[in-house]
mmCIF file of C-alpha atoms in Angstrom:
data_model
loop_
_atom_site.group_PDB
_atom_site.id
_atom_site.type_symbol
_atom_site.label_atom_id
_atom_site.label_comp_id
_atom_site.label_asym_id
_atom_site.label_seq_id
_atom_site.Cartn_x
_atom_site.Cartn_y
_atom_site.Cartn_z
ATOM 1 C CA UNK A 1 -28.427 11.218 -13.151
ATOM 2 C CA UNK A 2 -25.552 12.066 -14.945
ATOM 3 C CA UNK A 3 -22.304 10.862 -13.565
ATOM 4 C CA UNK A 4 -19.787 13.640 -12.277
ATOM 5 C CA UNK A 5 -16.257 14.445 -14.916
ATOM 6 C CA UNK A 6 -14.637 16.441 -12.441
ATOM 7 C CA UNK A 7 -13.227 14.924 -9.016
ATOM 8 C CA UNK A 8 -13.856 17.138 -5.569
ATOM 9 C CA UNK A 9 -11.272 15.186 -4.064
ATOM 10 C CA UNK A 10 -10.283 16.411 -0.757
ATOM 11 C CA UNK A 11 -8.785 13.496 1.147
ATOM 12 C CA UNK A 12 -6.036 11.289 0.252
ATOM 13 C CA UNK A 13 -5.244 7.808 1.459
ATOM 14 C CA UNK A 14 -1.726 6.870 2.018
ATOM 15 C CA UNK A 15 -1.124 3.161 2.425
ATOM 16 C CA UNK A 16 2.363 1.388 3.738
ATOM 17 C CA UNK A 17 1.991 -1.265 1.047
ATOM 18 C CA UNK A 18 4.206 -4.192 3.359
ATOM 19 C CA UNK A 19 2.956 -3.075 6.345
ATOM 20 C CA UNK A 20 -0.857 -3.227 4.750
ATOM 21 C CA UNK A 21 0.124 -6.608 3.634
ATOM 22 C CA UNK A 22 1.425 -7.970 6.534
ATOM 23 C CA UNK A 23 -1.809 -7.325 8.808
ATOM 24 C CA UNK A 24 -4.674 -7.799 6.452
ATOM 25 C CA UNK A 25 -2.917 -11.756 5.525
ATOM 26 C CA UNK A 26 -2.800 -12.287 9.507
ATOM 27 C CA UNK A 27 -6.221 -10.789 10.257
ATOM 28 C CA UNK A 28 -8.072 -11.862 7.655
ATOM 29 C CA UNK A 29 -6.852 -14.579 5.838
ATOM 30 C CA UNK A 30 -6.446 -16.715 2.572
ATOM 31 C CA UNK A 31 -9.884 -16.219 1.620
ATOM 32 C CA UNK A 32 -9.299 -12.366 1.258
ATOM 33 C CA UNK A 33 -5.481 -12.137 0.502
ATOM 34 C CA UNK A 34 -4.921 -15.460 -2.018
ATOM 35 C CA UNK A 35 -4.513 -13.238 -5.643
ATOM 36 C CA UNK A 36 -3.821 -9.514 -6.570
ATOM 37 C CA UNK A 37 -7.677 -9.034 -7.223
ATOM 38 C CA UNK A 38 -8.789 -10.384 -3.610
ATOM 39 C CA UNK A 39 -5.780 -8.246 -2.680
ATOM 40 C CA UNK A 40 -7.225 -4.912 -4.859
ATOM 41 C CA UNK A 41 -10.661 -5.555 -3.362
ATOM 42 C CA UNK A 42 -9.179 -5.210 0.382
ATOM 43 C CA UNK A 43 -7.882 -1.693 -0.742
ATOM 44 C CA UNK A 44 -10.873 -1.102 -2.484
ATOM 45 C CA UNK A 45 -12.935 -1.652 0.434
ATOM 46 C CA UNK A 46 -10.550 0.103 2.867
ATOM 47 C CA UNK A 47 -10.736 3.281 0.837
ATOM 48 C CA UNK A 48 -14.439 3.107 0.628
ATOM 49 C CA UNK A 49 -14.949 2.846 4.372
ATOM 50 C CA UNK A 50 -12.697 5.584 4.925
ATOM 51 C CA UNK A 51 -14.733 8.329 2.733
ATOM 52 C CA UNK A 52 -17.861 6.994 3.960
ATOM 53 C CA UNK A 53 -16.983 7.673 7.465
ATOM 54 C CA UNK A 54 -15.497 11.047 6.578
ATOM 55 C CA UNK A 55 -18.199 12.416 4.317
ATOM 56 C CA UNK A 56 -21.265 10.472 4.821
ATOM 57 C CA UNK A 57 -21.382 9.456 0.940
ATOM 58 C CA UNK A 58 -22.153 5.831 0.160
ATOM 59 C CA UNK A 59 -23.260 6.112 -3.155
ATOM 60 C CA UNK A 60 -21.837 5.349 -6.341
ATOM 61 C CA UNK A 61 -20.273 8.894 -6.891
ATOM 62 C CA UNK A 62 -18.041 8.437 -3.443
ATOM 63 C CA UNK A 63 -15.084 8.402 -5.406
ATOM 64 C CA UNK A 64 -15.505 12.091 -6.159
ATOM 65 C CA UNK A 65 -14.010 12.570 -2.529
ATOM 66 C CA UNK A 66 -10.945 11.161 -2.864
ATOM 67 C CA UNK A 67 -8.186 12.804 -4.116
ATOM 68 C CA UNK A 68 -5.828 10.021 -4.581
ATOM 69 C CA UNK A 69 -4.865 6.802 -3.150
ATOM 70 C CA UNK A 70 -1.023 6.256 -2.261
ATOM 71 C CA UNK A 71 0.115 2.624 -2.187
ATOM 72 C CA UNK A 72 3.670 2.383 -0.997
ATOM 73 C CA UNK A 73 6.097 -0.809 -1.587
ATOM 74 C CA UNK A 74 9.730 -1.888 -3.321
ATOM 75 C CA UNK A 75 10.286 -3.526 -6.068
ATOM 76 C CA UNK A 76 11.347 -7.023 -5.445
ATOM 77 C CA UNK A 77 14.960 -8.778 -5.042
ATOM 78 C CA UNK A 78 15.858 -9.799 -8.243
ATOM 79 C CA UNK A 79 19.644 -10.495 -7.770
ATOM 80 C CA UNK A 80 21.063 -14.112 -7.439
ATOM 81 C CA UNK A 81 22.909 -15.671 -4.185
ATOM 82 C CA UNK A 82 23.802 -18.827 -2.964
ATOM 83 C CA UNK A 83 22.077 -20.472 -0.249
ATOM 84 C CA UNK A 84 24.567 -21.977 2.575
ATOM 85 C CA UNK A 85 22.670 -24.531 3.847
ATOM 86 C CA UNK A 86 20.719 -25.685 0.625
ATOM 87 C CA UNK A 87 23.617 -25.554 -1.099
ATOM 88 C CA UNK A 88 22.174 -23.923 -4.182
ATOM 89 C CA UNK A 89 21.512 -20.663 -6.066
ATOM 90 C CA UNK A 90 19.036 -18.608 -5.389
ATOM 91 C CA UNK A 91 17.530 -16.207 -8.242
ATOM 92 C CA UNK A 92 15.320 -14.109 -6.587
ATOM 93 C CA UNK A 93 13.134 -12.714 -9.214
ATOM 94 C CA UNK A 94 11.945 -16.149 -10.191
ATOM 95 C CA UNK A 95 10.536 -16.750 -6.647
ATOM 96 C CA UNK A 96 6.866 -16.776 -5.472
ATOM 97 C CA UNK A 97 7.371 -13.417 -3.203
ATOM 98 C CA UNK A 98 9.119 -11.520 -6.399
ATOM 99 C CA UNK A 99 5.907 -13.132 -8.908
ATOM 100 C CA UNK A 100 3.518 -12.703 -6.277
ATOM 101 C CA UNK A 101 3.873 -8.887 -5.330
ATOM 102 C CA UNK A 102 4.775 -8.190 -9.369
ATOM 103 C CA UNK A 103 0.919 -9.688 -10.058
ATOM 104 C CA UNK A 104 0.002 -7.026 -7.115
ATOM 105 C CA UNK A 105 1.409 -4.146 -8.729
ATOM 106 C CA UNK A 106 0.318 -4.643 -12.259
ATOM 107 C CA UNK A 107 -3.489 -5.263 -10.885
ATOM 108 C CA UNK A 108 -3.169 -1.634 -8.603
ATOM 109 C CA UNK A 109 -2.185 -0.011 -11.825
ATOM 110 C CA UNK A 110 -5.090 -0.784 -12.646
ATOM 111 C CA UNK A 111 -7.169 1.097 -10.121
ATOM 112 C CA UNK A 112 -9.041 3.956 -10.417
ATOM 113 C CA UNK A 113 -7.540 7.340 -8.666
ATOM 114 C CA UNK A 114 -4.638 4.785 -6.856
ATOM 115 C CA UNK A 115 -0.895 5.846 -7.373
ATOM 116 C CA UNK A 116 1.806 3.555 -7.194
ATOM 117 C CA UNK A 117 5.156 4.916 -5.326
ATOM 118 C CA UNK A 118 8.322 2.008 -5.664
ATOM 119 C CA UNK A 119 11.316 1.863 -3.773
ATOM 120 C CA UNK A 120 13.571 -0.749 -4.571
ATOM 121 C CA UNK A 121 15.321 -3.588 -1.871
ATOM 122 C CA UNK A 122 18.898 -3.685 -1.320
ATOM 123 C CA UNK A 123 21.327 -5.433 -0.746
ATOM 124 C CA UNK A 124 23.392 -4.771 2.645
ATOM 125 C CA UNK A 125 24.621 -7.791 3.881
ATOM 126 C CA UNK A 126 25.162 -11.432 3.513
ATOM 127 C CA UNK A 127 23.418 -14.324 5.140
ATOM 128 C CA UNK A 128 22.558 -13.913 8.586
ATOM 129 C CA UNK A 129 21.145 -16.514 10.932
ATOM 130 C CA UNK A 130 17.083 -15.776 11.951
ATOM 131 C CA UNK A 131 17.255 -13.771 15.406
ATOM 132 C CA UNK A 132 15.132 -16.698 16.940
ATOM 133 C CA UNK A 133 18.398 -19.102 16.649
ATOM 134 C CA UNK A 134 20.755 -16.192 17.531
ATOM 135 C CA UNK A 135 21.292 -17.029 21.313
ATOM 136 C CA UNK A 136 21.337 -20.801 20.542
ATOM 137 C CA UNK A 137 24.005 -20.196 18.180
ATOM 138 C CA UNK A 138 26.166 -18.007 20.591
ATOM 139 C CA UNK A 139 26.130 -20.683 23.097
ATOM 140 C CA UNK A 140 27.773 -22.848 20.856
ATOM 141 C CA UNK A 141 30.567 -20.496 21.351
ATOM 142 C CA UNK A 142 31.171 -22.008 25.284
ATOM 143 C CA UNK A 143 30.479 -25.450 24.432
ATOM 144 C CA UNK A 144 32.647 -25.957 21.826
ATOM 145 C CA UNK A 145 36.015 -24.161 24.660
ATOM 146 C CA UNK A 146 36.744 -28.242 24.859
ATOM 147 C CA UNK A 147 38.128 -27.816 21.720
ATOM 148 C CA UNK A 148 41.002 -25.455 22.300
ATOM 149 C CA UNK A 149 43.126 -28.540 23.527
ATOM 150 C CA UNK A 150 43.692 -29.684 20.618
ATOM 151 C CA UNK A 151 45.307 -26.269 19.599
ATOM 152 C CA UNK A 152 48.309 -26.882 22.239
ATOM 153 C CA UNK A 153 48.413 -30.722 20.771
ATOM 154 C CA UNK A 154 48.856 -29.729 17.080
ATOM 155 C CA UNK A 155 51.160 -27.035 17.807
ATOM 156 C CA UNK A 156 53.353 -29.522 19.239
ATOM 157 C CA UNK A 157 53.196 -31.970 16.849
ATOM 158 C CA UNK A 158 56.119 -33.353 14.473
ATOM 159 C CA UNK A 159 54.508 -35.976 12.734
ATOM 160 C CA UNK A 160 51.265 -34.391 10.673
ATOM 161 C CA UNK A 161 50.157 -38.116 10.944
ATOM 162 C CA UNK A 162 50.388 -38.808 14.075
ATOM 163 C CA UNK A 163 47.005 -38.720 16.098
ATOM 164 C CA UNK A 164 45.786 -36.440 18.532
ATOM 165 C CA UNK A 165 43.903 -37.018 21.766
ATOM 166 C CA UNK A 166 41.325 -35.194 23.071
ATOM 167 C CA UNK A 167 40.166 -36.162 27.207
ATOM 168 C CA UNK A 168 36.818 -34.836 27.735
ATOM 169 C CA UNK A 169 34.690 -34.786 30.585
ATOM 170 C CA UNK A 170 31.002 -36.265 30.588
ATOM 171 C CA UNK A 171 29.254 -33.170 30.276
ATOM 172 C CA UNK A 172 32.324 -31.523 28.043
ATOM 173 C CA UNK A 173 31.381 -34.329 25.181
ATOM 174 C CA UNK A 174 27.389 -33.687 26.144
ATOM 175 C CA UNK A 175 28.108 -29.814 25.296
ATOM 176 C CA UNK A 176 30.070 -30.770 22.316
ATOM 177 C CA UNK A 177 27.323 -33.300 21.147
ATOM 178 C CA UNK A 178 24.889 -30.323 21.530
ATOM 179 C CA UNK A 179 26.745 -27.910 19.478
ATOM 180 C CA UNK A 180 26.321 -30.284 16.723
ATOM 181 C CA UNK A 181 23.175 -31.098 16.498
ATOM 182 C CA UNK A 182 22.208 -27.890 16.519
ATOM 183 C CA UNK A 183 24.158 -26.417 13.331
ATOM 184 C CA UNK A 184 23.084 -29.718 11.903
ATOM 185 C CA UNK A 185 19.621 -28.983 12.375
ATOM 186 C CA UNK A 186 19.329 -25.452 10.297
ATOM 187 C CA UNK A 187 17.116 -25.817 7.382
ATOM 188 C CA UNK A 188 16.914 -23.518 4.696
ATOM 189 C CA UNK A 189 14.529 -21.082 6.219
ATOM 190 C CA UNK A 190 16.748 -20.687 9.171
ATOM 191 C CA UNK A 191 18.899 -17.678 7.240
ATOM 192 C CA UNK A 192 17.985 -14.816 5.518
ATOM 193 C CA UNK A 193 19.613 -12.492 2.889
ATOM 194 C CA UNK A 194 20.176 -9.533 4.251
ATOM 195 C CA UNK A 195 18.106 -7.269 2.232
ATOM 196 C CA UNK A 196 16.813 -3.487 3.165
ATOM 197 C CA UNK A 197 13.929 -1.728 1.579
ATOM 198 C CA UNK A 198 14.861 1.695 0.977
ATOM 199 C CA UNK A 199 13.279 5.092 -0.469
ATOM 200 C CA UNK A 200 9.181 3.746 0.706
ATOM 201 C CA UNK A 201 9.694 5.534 4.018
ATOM 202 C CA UNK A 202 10.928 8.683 1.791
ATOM 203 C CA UNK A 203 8.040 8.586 -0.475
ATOM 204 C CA UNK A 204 5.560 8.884 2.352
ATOM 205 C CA UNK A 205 6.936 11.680 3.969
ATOM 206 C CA UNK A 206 7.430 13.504 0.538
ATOM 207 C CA UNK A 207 3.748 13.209 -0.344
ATOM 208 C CA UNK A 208 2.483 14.424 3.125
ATOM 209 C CA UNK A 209 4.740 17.406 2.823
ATOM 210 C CA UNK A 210 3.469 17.924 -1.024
ATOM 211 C CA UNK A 211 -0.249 17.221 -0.523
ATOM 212 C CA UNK A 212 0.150 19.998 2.578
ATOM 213 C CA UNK A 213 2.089 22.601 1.180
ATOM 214 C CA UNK A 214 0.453 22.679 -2.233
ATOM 215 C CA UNK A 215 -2.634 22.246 -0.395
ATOM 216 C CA UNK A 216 -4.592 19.348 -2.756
ATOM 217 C CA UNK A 217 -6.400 18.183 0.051
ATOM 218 C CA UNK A 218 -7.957 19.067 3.326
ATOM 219 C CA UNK A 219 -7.671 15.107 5.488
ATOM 220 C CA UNK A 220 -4.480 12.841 4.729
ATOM 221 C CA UNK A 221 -5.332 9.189 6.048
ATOM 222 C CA UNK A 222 -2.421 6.719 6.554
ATOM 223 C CA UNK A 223 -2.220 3.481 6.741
ATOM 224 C CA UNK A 224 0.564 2.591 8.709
ATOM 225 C CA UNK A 225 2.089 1.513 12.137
ATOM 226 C CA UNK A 226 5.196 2.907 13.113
ATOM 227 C CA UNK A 227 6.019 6.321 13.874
ATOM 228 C CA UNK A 228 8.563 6.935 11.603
ATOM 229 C CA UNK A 229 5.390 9.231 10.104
ATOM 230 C CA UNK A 230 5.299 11.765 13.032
ATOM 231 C CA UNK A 231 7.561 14.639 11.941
ATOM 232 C CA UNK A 232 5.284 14.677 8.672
ATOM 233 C CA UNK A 233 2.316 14.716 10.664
ATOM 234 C CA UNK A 234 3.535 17.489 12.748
ATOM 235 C CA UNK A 235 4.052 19.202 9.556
ATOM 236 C CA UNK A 236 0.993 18.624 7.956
ATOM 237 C CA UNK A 237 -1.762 19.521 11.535
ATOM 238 C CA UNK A 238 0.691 22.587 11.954
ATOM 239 C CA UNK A 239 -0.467 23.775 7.757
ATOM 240 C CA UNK A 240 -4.175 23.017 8.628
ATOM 241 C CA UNK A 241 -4.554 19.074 7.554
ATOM 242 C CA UNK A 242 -6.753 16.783 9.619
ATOM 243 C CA UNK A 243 -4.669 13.690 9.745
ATOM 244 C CA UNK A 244 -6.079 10.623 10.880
ATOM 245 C CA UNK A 245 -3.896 7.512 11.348
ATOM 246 C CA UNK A 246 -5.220 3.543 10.471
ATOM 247 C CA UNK A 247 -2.568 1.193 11.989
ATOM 248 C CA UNK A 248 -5.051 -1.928 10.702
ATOM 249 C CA UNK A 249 -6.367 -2.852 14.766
ATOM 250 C CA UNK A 250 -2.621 -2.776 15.260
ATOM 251 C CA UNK A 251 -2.035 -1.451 19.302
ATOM 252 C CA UNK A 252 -0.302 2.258 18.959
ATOM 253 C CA UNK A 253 1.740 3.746 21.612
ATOM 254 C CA UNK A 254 -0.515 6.538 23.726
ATOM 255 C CA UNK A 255 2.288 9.147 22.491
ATOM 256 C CA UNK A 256 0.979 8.749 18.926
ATOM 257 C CA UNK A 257 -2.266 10.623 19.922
ATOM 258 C CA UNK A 258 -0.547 13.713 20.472
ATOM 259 C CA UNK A 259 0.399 13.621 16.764
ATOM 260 C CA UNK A 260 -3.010 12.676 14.879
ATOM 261 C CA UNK A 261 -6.033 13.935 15.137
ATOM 262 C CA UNK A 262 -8.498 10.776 14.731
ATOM 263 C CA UNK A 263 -7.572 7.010 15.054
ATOM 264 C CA UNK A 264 -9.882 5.452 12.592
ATOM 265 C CA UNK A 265 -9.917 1.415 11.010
ATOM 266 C CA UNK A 266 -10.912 1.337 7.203
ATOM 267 C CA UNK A 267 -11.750 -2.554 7.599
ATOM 268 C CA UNK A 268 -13.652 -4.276 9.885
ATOM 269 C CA UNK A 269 -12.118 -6.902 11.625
ATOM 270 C CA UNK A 270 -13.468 -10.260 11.749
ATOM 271 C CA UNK A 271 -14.411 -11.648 15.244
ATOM 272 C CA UNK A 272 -11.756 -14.215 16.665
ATOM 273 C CA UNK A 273 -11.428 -15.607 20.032
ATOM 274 C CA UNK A 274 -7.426 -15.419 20.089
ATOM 275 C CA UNK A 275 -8.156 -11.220 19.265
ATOM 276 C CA UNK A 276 -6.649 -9.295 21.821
ATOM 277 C CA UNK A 277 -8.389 -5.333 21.788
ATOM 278 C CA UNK A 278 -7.296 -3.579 18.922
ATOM 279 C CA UNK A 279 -6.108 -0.222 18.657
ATOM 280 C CA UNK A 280 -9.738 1.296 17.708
ATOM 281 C CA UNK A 281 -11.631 -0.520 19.688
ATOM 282 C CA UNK A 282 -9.464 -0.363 22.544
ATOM 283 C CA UNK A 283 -8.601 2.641 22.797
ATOM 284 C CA UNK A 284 -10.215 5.486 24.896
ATOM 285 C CA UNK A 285 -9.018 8.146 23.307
ATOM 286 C CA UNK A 286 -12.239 10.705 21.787
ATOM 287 C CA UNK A 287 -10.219 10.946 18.466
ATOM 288 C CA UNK A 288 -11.493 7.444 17.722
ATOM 289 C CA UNK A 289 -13.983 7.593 15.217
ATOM 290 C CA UNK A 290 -17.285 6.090 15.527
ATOM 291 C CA UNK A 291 -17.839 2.976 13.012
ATOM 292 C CA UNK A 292 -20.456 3.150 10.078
ATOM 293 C CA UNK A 293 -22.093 0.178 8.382
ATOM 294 C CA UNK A 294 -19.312 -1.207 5.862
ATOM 295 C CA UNK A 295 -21.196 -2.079 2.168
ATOM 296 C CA UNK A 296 -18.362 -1.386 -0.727
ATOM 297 C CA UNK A 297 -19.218 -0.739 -3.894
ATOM 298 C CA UNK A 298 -19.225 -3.533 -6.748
ATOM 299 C CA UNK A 299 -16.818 -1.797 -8.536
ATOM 300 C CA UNK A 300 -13.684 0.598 -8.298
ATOM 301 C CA UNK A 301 -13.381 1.555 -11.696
ATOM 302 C CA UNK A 302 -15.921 3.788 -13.374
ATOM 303 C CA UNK A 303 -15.615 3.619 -17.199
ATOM 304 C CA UNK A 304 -17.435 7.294 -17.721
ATOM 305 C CA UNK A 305 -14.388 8.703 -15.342
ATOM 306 C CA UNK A 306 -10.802 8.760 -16.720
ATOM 307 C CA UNK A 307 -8.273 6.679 -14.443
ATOM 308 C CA UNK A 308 -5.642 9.330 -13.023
ATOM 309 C CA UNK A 309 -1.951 9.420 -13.900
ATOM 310 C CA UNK A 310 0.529 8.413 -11.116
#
């Protein structure tokens, strides 16, 4: 049989590259999300699923359904800043995360019929303290009142030399005492840069408005979990689109049903006892779609078919 030249495509598959990231390394783990290939696999296999549920076509030729595949991320950090508490400079594009999601993007290039759409991370702000340690570190605020006696002392002081005494109460020195152990026990991974992603969110909504008003495909699945996508799903079911939303067994707010028109996992998740019901499974809504049996294909690429520009 002769291998088809010409794609059918009718269904694109727009993926939240960070968010994507984010659940399939907590859900299913090193052995799937260690390198960009076990990485490129994942999306393989989440793509495949997807058309096979949709169409019914397992074969090798399933590929001929999909119009495109959308993976959306930022390019990394790669300014320099100075850590507070390490006390050293920090060049971003030299670090793991910058190398790591780098190796990522060069391997989806790669990929048959996947586009890759960059934003780019910001800078907004300087260090800020991790919002775990952010009440501990207003508290300090209180215990450290003691202190303001020493304002009145210094004030009135002649002699720069001459020493100052501060009378504290038992629990006054306790609350003191606390206040410094607990600045003195940041570590390094206790701040954070304050760096925004910009222009993914943007992309996303661009290509759901494109795909529907130039109408290149008949079913937009995303891969997402916030609802920042809703007024471009409103847009797209009000042209005609079937869109069907895949927040990877992530739990959805009820609203969101009003605004898709299938809830639908491309992976199948692996069976843990700490699992709480996921937002397929779970969910009684009849726009869930039922499962089919999951066997990718070997391969994404198919050296007969040209890859598609992005």
């Amino acid at each position: 049989m002769q291998e088809p030249t010409v794609s059918l495509g009718q269904i694109a598959i727009l993926i939240d590259g960070g968010y994507f990231l984010k659940r399939v390394r907590k859900e299913l783990g090193p052995e799937h999300t260690s390198t960009p290939e076990q990485l490129a696999k994942t999306v393989r296999r989440l793509c495949f699923n997807h058309i096979a549920r949709l169409t019914g076509n397992r074969g090798r030729f399933w590929q001929q359904h999909l119009y495109r595949a959308f993976f959306y991320d930022a390019e990394p950090y790669t300014g320099v800043a100075h850590h507070p508490i390490a006390n050293r400079q920090i060049e971003f594009a030299k670090s793991a995360l910058a190398q790591d999601r780098q190796a990522l993007f060069e391997q989806l290039r790669k990929e048959r019929k996947l586009a890759l759409r960059l934003g780019k991370v910001n800078r907004d702000h300087d260090w800020t303290l991790a919002a775990r340690l952010t009440k501990a570190a207003l508290k300090t605020r209180q215990q450290l009142a003691p202190l303001q006696g020493l304002a009145t002392q210094l004030q009135q002081a002649v002699d720069p030399t001459q020493p100052v005494q501060l009378q504290l109460s038992t629990e006054q020195a306790q609350q003191l005492l606390a206040a410094h152990d607990f600045w003195q026990s940041l570590q390094a991974g206790d701040v954070a840069l304050g760096l925004r992603q910009k222009g993914v969110d943007m992309r996303i909504a661009i290509d759901i408005a494109s795909l529907t008003l130039k109408k290149q495909v008949s079913t937009i699945v995303l891969v997402a979990g916030d609802s920042d996508f809703v007024p471009a799903a409103k847009l797209a079911r009000r042209e005609g689109m079937e869109f069907i939303l895949d927040p990877l067994w992530q739990k959805v707010n009820d609203d969101l049903f009003e605004h898709i028109d299938a809830l639908q996992s491309g992976l199948k998740r692996p069976a843990r006892e700490d699992h709480v019901p996921d937002a397929v499974s779970a969910s009684p809504c009849p726009k869930r779609l039922p499962p089919h049996p999951q066997a990718p294909p070997a391969r994404w690429r198919q050296s007969a078919m040209p890859a598609t520009a992005t």
